[in-house]
PDB file of C-alpha atoms in Angstrom:
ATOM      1  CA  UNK A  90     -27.844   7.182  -1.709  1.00  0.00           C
ATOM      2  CA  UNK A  91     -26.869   7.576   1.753  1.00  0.00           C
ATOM      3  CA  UNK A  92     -23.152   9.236   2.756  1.00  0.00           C
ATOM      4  CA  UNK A  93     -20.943   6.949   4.696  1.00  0.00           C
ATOM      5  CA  UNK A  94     -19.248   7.933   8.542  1.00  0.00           C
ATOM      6  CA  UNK A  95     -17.106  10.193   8.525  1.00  0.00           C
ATOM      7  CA  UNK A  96     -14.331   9.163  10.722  1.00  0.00           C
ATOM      8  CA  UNK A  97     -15.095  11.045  14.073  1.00  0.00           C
ATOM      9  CA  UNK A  98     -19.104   9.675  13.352  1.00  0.00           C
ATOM     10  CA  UNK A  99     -16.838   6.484  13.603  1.00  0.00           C
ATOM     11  CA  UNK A 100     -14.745   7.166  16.469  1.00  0.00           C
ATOM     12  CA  UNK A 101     -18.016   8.148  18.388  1.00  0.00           C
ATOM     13  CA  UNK A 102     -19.956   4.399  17.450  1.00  0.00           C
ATOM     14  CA  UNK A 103     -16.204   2.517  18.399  1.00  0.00           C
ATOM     15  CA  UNK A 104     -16.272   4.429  21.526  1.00  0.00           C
ATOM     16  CA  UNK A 105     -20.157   4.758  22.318  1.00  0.00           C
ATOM     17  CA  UNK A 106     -21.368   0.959  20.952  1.00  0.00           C
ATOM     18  CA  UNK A 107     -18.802  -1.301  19.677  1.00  0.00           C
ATOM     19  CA  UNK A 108     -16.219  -1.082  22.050  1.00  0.00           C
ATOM     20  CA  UNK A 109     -18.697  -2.026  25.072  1.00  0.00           C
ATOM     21  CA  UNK A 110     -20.421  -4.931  22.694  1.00  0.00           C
ATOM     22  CA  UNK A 111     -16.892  -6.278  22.326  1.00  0.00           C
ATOM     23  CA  UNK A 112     -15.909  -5.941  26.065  1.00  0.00           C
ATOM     24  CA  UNK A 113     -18.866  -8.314  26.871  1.00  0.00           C
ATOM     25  CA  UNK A 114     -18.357 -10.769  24.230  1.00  0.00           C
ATOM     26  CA  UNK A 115     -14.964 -11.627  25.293  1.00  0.00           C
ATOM     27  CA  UNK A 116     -15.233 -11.112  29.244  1.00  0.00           C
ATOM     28  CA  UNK A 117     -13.417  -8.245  29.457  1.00  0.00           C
ATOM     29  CA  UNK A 118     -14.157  -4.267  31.761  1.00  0.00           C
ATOM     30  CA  UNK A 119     -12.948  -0.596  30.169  1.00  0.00           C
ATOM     31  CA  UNK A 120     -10.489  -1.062  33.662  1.00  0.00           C
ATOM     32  CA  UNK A 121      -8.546  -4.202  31.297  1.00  0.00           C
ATOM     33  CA  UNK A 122      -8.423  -2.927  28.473  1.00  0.00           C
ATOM     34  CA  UNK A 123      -7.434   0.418  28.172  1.00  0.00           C
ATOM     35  CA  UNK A 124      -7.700   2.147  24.101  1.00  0.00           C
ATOM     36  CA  UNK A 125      -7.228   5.576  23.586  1.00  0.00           C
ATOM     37  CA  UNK A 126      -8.567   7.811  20.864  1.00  0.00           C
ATOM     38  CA  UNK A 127      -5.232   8.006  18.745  1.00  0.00           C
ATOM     39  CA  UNK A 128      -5.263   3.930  18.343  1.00  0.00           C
ATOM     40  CA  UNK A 129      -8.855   4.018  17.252  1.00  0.00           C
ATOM     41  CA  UNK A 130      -8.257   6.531  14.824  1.00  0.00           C
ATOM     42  CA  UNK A 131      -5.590   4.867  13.530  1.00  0.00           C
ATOM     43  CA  UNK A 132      -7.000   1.735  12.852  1.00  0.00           C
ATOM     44  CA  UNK A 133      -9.818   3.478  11.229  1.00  0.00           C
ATOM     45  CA  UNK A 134      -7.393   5.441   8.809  1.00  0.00           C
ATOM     46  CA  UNK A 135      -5.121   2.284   8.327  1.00  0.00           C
ATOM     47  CA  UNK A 136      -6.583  -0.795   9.141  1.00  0.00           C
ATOM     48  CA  UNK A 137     -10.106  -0.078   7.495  1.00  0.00           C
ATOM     49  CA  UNK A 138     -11.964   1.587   4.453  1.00  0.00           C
ATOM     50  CA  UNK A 139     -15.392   1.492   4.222  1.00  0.00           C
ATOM     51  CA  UNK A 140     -18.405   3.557   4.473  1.00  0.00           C
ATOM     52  CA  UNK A 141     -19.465   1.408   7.799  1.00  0.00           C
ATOM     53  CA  UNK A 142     -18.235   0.373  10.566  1.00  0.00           C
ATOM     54  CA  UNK A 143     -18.497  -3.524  10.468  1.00  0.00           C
ATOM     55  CA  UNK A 144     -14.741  -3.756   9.452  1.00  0.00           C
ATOM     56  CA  UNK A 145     -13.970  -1.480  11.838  1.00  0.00           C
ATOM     57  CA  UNK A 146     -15.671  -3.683  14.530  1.00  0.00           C
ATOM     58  CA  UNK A 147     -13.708  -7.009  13.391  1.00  0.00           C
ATOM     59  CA  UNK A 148     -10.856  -5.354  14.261  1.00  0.00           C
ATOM     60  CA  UNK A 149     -11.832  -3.825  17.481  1.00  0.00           C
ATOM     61  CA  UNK A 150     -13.230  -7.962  18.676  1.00  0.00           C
ATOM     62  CA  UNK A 151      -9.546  -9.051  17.085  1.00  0.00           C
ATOM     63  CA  UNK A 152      -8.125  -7.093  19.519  1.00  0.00           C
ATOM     64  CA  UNK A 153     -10.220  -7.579  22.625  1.00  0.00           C
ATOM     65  CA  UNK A 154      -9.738 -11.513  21.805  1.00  0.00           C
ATOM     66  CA  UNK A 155      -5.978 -11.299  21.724  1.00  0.00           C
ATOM     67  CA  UNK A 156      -6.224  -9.207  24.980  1.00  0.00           C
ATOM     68  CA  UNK A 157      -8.568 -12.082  26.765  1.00  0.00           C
ATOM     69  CA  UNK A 158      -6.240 -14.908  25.962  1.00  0.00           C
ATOM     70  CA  UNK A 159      -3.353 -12.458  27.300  1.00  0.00           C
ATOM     71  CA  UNK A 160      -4.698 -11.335  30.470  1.00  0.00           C
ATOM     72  CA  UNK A 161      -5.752 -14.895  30.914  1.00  0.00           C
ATOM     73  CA  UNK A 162      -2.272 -16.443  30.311  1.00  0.00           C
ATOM     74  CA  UNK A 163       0.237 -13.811  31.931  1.00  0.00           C
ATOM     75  CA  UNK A 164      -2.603 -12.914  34.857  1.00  0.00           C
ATOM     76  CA  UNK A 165      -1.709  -9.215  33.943  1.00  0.00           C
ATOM     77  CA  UNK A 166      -4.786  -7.175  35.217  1.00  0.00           C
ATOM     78  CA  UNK A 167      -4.154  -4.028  32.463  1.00  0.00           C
ATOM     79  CA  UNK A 168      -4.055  -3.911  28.968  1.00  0.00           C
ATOM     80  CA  UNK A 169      -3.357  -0.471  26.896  1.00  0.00           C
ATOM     81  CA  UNK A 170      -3.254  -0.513  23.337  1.00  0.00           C
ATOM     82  CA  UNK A 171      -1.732   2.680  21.861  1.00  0.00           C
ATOM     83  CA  UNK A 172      -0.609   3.806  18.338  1.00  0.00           C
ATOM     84  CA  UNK A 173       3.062   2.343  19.465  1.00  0.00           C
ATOM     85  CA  UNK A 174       1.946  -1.234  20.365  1.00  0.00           C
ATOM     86  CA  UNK A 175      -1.296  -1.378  17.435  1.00  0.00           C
ATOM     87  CA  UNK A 176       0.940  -3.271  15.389  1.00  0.00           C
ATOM     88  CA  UNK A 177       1.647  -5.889  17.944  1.00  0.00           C
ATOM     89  CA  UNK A 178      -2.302  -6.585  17.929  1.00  0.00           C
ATOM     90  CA  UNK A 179      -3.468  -6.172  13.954  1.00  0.00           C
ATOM     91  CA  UNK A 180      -0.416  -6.552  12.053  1.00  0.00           C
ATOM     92  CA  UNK A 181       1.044  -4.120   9.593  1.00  0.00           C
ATOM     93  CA  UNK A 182      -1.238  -1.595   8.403  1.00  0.00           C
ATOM     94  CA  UNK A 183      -3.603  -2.610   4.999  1.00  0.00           C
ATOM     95  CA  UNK A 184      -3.737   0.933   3.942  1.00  0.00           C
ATOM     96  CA  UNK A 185      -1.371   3.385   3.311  1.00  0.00           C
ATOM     97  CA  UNK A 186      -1.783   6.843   5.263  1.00  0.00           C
ATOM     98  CA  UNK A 187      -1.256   9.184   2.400  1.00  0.00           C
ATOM     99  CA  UNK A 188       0.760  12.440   3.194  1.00  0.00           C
ATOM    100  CA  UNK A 189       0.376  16.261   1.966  1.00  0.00           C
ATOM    101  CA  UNK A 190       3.553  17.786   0.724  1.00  0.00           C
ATOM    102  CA  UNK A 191       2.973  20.990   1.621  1.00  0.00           C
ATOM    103  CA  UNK A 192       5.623  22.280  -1.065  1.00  0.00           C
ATOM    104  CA  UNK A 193       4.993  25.068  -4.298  1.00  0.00           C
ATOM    105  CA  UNK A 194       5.367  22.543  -6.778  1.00  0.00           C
ATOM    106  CA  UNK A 195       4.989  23.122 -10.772  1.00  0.00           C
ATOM    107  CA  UNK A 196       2.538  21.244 -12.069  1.00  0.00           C
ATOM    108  CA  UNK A 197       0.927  19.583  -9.220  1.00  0.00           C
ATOM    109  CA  UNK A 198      -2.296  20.497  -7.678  1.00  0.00           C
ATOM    110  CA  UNK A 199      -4.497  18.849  -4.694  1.00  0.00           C
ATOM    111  CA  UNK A 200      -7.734  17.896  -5.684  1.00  0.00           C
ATOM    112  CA  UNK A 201     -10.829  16.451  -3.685  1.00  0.00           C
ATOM    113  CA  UNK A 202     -12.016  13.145  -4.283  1.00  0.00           C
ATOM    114  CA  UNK A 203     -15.622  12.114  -2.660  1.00  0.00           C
ATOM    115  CA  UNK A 204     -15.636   8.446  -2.411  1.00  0.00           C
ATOM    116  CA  UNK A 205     -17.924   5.329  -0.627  1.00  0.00           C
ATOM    117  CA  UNK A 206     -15.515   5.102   2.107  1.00  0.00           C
ATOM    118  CA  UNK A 207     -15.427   9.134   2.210  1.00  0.00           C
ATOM    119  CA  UNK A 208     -13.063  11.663   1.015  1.00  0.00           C
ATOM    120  CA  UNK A 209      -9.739  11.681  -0.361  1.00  0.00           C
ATOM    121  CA  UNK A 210      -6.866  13.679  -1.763  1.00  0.00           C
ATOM    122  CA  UNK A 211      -5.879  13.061  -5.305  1.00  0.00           C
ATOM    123  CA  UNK A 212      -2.538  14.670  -6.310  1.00  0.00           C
ATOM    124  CA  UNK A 213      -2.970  16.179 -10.093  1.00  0.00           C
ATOM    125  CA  UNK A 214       0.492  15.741 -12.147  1.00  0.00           C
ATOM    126  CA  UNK A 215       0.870  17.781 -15.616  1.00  0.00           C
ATOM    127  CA  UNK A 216       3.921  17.011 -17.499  1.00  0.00           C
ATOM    128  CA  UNK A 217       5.108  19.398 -21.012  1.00  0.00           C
ATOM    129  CA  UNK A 218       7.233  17.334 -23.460  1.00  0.00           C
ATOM    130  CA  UNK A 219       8.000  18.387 -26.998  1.00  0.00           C
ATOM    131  CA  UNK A 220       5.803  17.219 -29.289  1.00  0.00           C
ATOM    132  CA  UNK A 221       2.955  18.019 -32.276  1.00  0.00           C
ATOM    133  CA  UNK A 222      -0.104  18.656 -29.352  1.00  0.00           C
ATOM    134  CA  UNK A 223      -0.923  15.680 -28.438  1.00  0.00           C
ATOM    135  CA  UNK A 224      -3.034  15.477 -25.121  1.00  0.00           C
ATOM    136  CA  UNK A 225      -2.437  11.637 -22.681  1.00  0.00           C
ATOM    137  CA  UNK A 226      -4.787  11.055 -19.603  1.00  0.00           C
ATOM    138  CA  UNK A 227      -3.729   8.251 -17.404  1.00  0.00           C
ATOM    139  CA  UNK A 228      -4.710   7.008 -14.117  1.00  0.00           C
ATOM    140  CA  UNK A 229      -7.384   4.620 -14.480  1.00  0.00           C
ATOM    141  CA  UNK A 230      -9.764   8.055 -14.896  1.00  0.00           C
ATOM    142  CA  UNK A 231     -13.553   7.717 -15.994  1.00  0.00           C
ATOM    143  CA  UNK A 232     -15.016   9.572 -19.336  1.00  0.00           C
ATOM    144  CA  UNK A 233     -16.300  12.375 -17.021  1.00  0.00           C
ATOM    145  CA  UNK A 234     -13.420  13.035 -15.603  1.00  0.00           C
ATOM    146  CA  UNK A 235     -11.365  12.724 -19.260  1.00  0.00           C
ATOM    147  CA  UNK A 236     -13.933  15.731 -20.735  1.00  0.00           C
ATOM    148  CA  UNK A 237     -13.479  17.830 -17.352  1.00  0.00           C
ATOM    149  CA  UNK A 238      -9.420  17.484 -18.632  1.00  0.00           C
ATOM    150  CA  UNK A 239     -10.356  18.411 -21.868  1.00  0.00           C
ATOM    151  CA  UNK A 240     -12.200  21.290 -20.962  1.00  0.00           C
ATOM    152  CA  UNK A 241     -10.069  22.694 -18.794  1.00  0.00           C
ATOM    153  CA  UNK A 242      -7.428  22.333 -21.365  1.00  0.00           C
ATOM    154  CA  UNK A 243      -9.765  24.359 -23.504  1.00  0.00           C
ATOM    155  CA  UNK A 244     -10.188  27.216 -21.679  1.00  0.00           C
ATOM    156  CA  UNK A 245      -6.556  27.679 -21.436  1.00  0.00           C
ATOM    157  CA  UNK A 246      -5.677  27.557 -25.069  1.00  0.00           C
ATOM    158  CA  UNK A 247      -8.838  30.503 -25.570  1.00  0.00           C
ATOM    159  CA  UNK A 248      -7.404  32.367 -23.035  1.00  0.00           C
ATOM    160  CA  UNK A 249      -3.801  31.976 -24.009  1.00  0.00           C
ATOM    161  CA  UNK A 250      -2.993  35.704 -24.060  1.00  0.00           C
ATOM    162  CA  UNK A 251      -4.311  36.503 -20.639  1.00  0.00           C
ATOM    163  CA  UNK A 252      -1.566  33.939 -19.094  1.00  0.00           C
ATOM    164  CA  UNK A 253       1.179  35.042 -21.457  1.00  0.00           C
ATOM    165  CA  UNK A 254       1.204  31.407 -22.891  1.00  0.00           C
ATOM    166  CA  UNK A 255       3.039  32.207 -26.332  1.00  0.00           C
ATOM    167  CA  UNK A 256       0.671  31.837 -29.724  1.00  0.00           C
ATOM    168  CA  UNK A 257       0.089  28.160 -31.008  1.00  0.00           C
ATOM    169  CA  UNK A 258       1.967  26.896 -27.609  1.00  0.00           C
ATOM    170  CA  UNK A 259      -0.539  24.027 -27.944  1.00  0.00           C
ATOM    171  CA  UNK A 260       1.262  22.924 -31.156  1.00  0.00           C
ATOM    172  CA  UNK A 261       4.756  22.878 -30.188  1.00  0.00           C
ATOM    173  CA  UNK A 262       4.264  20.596 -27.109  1.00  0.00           C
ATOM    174  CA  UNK A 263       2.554  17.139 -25.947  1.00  0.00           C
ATOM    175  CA  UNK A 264       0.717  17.474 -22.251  1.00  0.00           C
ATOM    176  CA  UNK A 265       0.157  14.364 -20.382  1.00  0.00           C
ATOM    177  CA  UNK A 266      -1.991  14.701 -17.282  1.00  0.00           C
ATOM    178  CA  UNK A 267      -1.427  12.373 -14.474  1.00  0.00           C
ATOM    179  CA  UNK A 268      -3.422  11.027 -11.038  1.00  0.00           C
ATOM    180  CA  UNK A 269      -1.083   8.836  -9.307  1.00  0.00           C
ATOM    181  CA  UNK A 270      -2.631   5.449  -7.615  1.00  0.00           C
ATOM    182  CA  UNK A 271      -3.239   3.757 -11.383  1.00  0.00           C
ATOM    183  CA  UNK A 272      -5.231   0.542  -9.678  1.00  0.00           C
ATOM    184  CA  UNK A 273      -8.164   2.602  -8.721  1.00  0.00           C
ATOM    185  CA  UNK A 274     -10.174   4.147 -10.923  1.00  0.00           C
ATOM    186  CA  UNK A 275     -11.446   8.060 -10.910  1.00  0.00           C
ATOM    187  CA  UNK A 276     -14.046   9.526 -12.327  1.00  0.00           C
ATOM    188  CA  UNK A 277     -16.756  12.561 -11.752  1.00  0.00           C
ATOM    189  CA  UNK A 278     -16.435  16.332 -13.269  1.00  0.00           C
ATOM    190  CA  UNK A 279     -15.082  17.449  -9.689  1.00  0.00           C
ATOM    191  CA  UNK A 280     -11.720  17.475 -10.385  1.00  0.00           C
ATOM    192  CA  UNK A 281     -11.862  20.124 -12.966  1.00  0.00           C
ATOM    193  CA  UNK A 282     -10.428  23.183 -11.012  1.00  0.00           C
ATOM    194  CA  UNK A 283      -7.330  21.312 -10.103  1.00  0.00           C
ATOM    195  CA  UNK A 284      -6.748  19.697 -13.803  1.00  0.00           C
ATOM    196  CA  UNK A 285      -6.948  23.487 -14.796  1.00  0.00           C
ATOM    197  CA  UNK A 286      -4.440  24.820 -12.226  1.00  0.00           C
ATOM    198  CA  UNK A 287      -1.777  22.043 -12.901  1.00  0.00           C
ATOM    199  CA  UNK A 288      -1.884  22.155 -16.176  1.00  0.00           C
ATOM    200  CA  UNK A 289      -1.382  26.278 -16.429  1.00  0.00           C
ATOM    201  CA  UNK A 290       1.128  25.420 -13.865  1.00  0.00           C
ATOM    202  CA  UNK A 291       3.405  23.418 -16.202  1.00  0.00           C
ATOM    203  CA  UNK A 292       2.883  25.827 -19.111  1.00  0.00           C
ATOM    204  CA  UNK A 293       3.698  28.826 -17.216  1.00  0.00           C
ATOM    205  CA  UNK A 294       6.257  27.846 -14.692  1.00  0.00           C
ATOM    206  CA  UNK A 295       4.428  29.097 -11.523  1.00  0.00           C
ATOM    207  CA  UNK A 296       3.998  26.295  -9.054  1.00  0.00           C
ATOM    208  CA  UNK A 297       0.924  25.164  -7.053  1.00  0.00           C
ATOM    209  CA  UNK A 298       0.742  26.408  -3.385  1.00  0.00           C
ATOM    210  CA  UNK A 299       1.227  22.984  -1.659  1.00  0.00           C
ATOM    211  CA  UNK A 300      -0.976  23.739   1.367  1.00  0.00           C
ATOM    212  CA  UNK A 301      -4.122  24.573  -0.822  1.00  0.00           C
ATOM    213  CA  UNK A 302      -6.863  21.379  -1.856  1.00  0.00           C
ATOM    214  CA  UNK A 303      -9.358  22.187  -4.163  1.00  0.00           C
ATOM    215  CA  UNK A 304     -12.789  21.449  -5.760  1.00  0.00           C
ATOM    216  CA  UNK A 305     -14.897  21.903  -8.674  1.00  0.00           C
ATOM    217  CA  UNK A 306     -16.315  21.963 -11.840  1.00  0.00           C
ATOM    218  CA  UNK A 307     -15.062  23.698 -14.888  1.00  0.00           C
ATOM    219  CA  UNK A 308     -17.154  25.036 -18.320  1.00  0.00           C
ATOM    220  CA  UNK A 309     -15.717  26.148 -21.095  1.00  0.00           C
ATOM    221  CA  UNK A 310     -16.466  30.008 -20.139  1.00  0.00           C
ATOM    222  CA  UNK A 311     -14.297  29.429 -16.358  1.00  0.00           C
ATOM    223  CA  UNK A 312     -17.099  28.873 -14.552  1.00  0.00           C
ATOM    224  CA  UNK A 313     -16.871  26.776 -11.567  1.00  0.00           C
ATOM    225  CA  UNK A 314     -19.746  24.455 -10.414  1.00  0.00           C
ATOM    226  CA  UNK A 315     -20.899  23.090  -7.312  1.00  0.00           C
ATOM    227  CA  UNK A 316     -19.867  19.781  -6.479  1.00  0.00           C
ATOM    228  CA  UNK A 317     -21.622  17.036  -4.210  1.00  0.00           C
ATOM    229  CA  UNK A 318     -19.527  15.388  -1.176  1.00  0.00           C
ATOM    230  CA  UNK A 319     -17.879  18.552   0.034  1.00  0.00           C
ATOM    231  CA  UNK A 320     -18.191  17.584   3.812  1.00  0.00           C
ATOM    232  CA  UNK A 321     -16.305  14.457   3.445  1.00  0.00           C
ATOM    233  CA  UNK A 322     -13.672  15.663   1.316  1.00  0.00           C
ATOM    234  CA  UNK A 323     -13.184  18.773   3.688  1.00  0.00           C
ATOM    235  CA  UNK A 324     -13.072  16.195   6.073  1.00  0.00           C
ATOM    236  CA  UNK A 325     -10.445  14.335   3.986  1.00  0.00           C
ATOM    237  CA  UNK A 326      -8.072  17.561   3.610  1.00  0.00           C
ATOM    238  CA  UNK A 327      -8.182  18.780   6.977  1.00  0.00           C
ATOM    239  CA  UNK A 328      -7.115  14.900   7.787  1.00  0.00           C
ATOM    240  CA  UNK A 329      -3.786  14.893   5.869  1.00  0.00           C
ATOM    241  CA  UNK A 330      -3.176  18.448   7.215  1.00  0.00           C
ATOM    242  CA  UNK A 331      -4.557  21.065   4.575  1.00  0.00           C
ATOM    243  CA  UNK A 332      -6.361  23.798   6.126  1.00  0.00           C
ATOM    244  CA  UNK A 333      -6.796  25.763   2.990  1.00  0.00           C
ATOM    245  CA  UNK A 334      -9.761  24.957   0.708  1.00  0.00           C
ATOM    246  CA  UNK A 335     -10.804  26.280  -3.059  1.00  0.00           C
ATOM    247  CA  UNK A 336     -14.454  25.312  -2.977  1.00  0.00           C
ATOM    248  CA  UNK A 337     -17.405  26.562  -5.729  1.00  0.00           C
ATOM    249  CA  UNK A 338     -19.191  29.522  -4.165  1.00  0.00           C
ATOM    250  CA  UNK A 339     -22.580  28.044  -4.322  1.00  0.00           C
ATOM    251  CA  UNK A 340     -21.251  25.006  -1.947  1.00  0.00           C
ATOM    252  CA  UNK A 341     -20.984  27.714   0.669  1.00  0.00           C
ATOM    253  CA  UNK A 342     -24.600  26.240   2.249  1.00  0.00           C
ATOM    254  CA  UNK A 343     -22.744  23.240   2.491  1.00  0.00           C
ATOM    255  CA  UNK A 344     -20.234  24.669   5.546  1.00  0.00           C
ATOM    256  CA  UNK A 345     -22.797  24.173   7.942  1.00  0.00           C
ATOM    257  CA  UNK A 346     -22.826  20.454   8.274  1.00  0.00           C
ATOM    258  CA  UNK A 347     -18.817  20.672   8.736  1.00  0.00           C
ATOM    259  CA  UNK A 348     -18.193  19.853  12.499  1.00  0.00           C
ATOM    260  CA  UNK A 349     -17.155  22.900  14.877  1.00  0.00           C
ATOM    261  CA  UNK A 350     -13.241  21.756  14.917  1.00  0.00           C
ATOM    262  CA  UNK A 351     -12.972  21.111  11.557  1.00  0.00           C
ATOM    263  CA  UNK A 352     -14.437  24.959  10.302  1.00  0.00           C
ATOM    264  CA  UNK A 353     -12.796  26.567  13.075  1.00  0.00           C
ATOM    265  CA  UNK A 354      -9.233  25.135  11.734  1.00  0.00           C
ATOM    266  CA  UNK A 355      -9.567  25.462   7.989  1.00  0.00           C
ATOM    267  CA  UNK A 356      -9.551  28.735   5.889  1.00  0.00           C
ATOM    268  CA  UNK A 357     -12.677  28.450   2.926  1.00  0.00           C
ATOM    269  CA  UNK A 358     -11.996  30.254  -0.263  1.00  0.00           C
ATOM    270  CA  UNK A 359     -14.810  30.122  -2.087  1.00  0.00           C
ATOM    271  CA  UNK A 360     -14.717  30.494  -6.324  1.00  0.00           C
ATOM    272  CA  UNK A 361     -17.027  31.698  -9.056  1.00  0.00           C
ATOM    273  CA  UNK A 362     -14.706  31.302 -11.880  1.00  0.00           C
ATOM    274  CA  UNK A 363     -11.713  29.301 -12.740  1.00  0.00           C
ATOM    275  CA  UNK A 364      -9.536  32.787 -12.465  1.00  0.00           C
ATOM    276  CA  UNK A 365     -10.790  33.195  -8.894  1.00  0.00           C
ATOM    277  CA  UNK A 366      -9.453  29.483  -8.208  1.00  0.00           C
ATOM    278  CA  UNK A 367      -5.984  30.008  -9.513  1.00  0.00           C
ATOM    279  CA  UNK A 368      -5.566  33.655  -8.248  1.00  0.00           C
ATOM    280  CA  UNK A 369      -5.593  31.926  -4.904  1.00  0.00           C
ATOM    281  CA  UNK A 370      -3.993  28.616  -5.805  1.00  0.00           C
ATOM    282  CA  UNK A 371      -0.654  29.832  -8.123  1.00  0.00           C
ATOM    283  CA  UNK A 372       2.232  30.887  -6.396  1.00  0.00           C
ATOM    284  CA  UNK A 373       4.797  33.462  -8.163  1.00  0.00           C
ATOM    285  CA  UNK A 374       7.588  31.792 -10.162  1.00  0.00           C
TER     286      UNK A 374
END
């Protein structure tokens, strides 16, 4: 299995390949038509997902078509297609740019998602109700991802004492665990760390630091293990503006392959143990 682009792999082929390709196809010079970075970003992020580029290169030869028949019936010599006027070329946007709130908020914890079309943020909701126990998982989520729940879960309930979580808490109340975006479906143990933190979050009050994103697998004895896709979903966080990542200590190798600007702007706390993670993730009440 090869990795997809990330997006500045991306930016580089629109700028270096497609770009010219599309140019010559439709008659037009880089003295026309005039894109800066920012628009091709943007239609990256909102007009495409995929772990290519051929989307991406539809959209580019949309544009330089619509420019042609332009130049060709107003006889304007430039062109400049920025963020402001995208729209006026591609539409509305098919994808929603998702946004960090960088809050403390009980309950909720950023996770990192590694998917075809790269990495993405999941926001982890844990909700207390009163009830006999009982334990929902919603969100479309994969069996995988329902045991790393249900471990994590686990590990709380043995170690009930050492968070000052009251005896037999577990029997008094219902916990439903939540990732938002239903429709598409989740699965893979990496999520673990964050399931942990938001759920001790709801049972002890002490919100989740909002700028933090985190990764990793959780056993029963708090141990956290390495994870695969942590360059794209570094990638992903730094993206919607988190600069502060939980990742398994033995993913530190994995740093390396990070591009300069992207591990000169983020902060790497890296985690043996499921204490480590929310020592660094748990705000005071």
């Amino acid at each position: 299995r090869l990795p997809g682009y990330t997006e500045w792999e991306k930016l580089e082929i629109a700028k270096g390949f497609l770009m010219p390709k599309q140019l010559l196809a439709t008659g037009l010079t880089k003295r026309k038509l005039k894109m800066d970075d920012a628009a091709l970003l943007k239609i990256i992020r909102e007009y495409t997902r995929e772990a290519g580029v051929r989307n991406l290169e539809r959209e580019i030869s949309k544009i330089c078509r619509k420019v042609a028949r332009k130049l060709a019936s107003n006889r304007k010599s430039v062109v400049s297609v920025t963020t402001r006027n995208l729209r006026r070329f591609l539409g509305a946007p098919k994808f929603r740019s998702q946004k960090s709130d960088r809050r403390p908020i009980v309950g909720v914890a950023t996770g990192l998602a590694w998917t075809e079309a790269g990495g993405e943020i999941l926001k982890i909701e844990t909700l207390l109700m009163e009830g006999k126990g009982d334990v929902t998982l919603t969100g479309q989520l994969g069996d995988v991802m329902k045991e790393s729940a249900k471990a994590a879960l686990s590990y709380i309930r043995a170690h009930q004492k050492e968070f000052g979580l009251p005896s037999g808490f577990h029997k008094k109340k219902d916990i439903h665990i939540h990732v938002p975006e239903g429709q598409v479906p989740k699965d893979g143990p990496s999520a673990g760390a964050a399931m942990a933190v938001s759920a001790l979050s709801a049972l002890t009050g002490r919100p989740v630091r909002g700028d933090i994103a985190m990764t990793g697998e959780i056993t029963l004895r708090g141990n956290i293990l390495p994870v695969g896709g942590i360059k794209e979903k570094i990638l992903a966080a730094h993206r919607f503006g988190i600069t502060k990542i939980i990742l398994p200590w033995e993913n530190k190798s994995d740093l390396s392959k990070l591009p300069k600007i992207v591990a000169k702007n983020c902060k790497f706390i890296t985690a043996k143990s499921i204490k480590d993670v929310m020592g660094a993730a748990l705000a005071t009440k």
